[in-house]
C-alpha cells in the first residue's frame, strides 16, 4: 500500500515500504517519519506493542534506512495529512550510512552537488509533484482541444536565430546543433495537422548565471494554422488559467509544504490578463504611467523601505539569539536548536541584503529605459510588481524580434509578437507571436540577419505552398514551475539542472 492511500484505509492493517526521513525517541516510543514516494507519514513504534528486537532495531535506524512496516492507519488531525501509522511489525530492508543531508540548513552549493539525494527531501518532492501535475495538465489541455503532439528534431542543421547561443556537436563529420526551439518545424507540422504542439528539451548556451536561465530546459510550443495574434493571446490566457486552476485544485498539500501562499491563484483564474502594447509598457516601466494608482518608482521605493526594515529586525534577532547561546549551562539540544534558527536567519539576511543592493539599480534602469530596447530581467521584475495576474506585452519593435515574426500591417516598425510576464516579480514565461507569411519580407530578413539562405529553403516552401496566417508560442516549463512554486531560483525546478558550470550529477 502507499501512504497516499491512507484516507481510504482508516483503521485497516496494511504494509508500507519506505525510507526513514526523521527519527525521534522518547521513553518506550520511537517515532519515525517515513516517506514512500507517494507521501510522508509518522510511524509510531511502541515498546509495549512490538517485539523487543523490533523496538531495538527501530531505535537504531538512521536517516534514509529502508524499512517495511506493517501497522494500523489511525486518523489524527494533528499529524501530517491527518493520519498516523501504528506499527505492529517492522522489517529492515537496508541500513543507511551517515546520510550527508541532515535536517540542518545546508548551503545550496552543497545541495546541488548532492542533487541525486536532495531530490528525496520534502521540498523537492513537493516541487517535482507540482511539475508533474503541470505536465499532465499541459497534455490534457491541448489534447482536449484537438491539438496533435508532434516532436521536433533535437539535432538540427540550422540555427533559427543565429548560432551564438547554440551547443554544437559533430554529426558524421559535419556540424550539427542542439535545438533551441522547435518552432520552425512546428510551423511545418501545423500546415499538416492544423493545430500541433511540441513538448521537448531545448538547449541554450547562455554563458551567464541568472536565476531564470538553464542550459537545458523543456519547452511547450503550440503552433496553429489560421490563428492571428489575438487568437494566440486568447489561447495563451486560457492555457495559463487552466494550469493554475489544476495545480490549485490538486496540489494543496504540496503548496503548504512549500509555504506557497496561493491566494493569487484565484485572481489569475478569474481576472482577465491585461494586454499592454510595448510602447505603453515602456511608459509604465519608466514610471510615467501609474497602474492601479501606483507607479513602478513608488513600488520600488516602498520595497526598499520594507527590505531595510526587515534587515534591521533580523540583525536584532540574530544578536539576541547569539546572546542566548552564550548563557552558562545551556544544554546541547537547545544550543543546536538556537544555532539552527541563527543559520536560517542568516540565509534570509543574505537574500534581503542582495535585494537591498539590487533595488536602487532596478530603479535607475527602469527610469532610464529606452524605447526600442528589449526588456531586461529587472525591467520585467519591476513591471510585474504592479500586477496580480500575468500580463501580455504585444506589438514589439520589429528589430528586437526574430526574423520570422509578422510585421504589423499598419506600422512597419512593429512586429506582432507577444511576451507573457508572470507576476510576483517573475517575468517572462511565454514568448510567441504571429508568423510572417510574406515570402519577400522573409527573404529580406534572413539576409539582414545574415542567416544561411540554403538552410531555410524548406521553411520558405511553407510560404510557397498553401501559406495561411498562423501563430504560436513557447512556454518554458521550468519558468512556469519556478513561478507557480514561488522559487527563488530555476535550478530547483528540474530533476537534474544543467547550467553554466553545472554538468554533474
Ligand atoms: P529571456 O529573454 O528571458 O532569456 P527568451 O526571450 O530568449 O528568454 P524565448 O526564445 O522567447 O526566450 O523562449 C520562449 C520561452 O522559453 C521563454 O518565454 C521562457 O519561458 C523559456 N526560456 C527561454 N530561455 C530559457 C532558459 N535559458 N532557461 C529556461 N527557460 C527559458
Ligand atoms: Mg522571449
PDB file of C-alpha atoms and ligand atoms in Angstrom, residues 161 204 206 212-215 217 219 374-375 380 401 419-420 428-432 474-479 490, ligand 1:
ATOM      1  CA  UNK A 161      18.090  32.690 -34.560  1.00  0.00           C
ATOM      2  CA  UNK A 204      20.735  27.348 -24.975  1.00  0.00           C
ATOM      3  CA  UNK A 206      23.922  31.103 -22.207  1.00  0.00           C
ATOM      4  CA  UNK A 212      15.956  32.186 -14.684  1.00  0.00           C
ATOM      5  CA  UNK A 213      18.225  30.578 -17.268  1.00  0.00           C
ATOM      6  CA  UNK A 214      19.067  26.916 -17.698  1.00  0.00           C
ATOM      7  CA  UNK A 215      21.230  25.448 -20.477  1.00  0.00           C
ATOM      8  CA  UNK A 217      15.034  23.240 -20.418  1.00  0.00           C
ATOM      9  CA  UNK A 219       9.515  23.933 -23.827  1.00  0.00           C
ATOM     10  CA  UNK A 374      14.290  44.619 -25.180  1.00  0.00           C
ATOM     11  CA  UNK A 375      13.107  44.273 -21.598  1.00  0.00           C
ATOM     12  CA  UNK A 380      10.309  42.631 -16.250  1.00  0.00           C
ATOM     13  CA  UNK A 401      12.363  40.173 -32.562  1.00  0.00           C
ATOM     14  CA  UNK A 419       5.570  38.030 -24.331  1.00  0.00           C
ATOM     15  CA  UNK A 420       3.762  36.938 -21.207  1.00  0.00           C
ATOM     16  CA  UNK A 428       8.881  36.217 -18.974  1.00  0.00           C
ATOM     17  CA  UNK A 429       7.299  32.777 -19.113  1.00  0.00           C
ATOM     18  CA  UNK A 430       5.982  32.817 -22.684  1.00  0.00           C
ATOM     19  CA  UNK A 431       7.278  34.227 -25.943  1.00  0.00           C
ATOM     20  CA  UNK A 432       5.236  33.976 -29.127  1.00  0.00           C
ATOM     21  CA  UNK A 474       6.639  28.805 -26.426  1.00  0.00           C
ATOM     22  CA  UNK A 475       6.193  28.291 -22.699  1.00  0.00           C
ATOM     23  CA  UNK A 476       9.267  27.397 -20.667  1.00  0.00           C
ATOM     24  CA  UNK A 477       8.196  24.617 -18.302  1.00  0.00           C
ATOM     25  CA  UNK A 478      10.805  25.406 -15.670  1.00  0.00           C
ATOM     26  CA  UNK A 479       9.969  29.118 -15.637  1.00  0.00           C
ATOM     27  CA  UNK A 490      15.160  27.951 -11.507  1.00  0.00           C
TER      28      UNK A 490
HETATM   29  P1  LIG B   1      14.811  35.523 -21.969  1.00  0.00           P
HETATM   30  O1  LIG B   1      14.739  36.844 -22.683  1.00  0.00           O
HETATM   31  O2  LIG B   1      14.082  35.502 -20.662  1.00  0.00           O
HETATM   32  O3  LIG B   1      16.192  34.963 -21.893  1.00  0.00           O
HETATM   33  P2  LIG B   1      13.963  34.491 -24.491  1.00  0.00           P
HETATM   34  O4  LIG B   1      13.183  35.655 -24.967  1.00  0.00           O
HETATM   35  O5  LIG B   1      15.309  34.228 -25.006  1.00  0.00           O
HETATM   36  O6  LIG B   1      14.009  34.489 -22.887  1.00  0.00           O
HETATM   37  P3  LIG B   1      12.261  32.735 -25.969  1.00  0.00           P
HETATM   38  O7  LIG B   1      13.218  32.459 -27.066  1.00  0.00           O
HETATM   39  O8  LIG B   1      11.139  33.636 -26.201  1.00  0.00           O
HETATM   40  O9  LIG B   1      13.074  33.185 -24.675  1.00  0.00           O
HETATM   41  O10 LIG B   1      11.780  31.308 -25.411  1.00  0.00           O
HETATM   42  C1  LIG B   1      10.445  31.029 -25.015  1.00  0.00           C
HETATM   43  C2  LIG B   1      10.344  30.697 -23.556  1.00  0.00           C
HETATM   44  O11 LIG B   1      11.293  29.728 -23.159  1.00  0.00           O
HETATM   45  C3  LIG B   1      10.623  31.868 -22.642  1.00  0.00           C
HETATM   46  O12 LIG B   1       9.491  32.677 -22.504  1.00  0.00           O
HETATM   47  C4  LIG B   1      10.972  31.179 -21.353  1.00  0.00           C
HETATM   48  O13 LIG B   1       9.811  30.736 -20.673  1.00  0.00           O
HETATM   49  C5  LIG B   1      11.707  29.952 -21.817  1.00  0.00           C
HETATM   50  N1  LIG B   1      13.171  30.107 -21.769  1.00  0.00           N
HETATM   51  C6  LIG B   1      13.953  30.770 -22.649  1.00  0.00           C
HETATM   52  N2  LIG B   1      15.246  30.669 -22.332  1.00  0.00           N
HETATM   53  C7  LIG B   1      15.308  29.898 -21.214  1.00  0.00           C
HETATM   54  C8  LIG B   1      16.377  29.402 -20.412  1.00  0.00           C
HETATM   55  N3  LIG B   1      17.648  29.649 -20.707  1.00  0.00           N
HETATM   56  N4  LIG B   1      16.058  28.629 -19.340  1.00  0.00           N
HETATM   57  C9  LIG B   1      14.784  28.343 -19.054  1.00  0.00           C
HETATM   58  N5  LIG B   1      13.734  28.771 -19.775  1.00  0.00           N
HETATM   59  C10 LIG B   1      13.980  29.542 -20.854  1.00  0.00           C
END
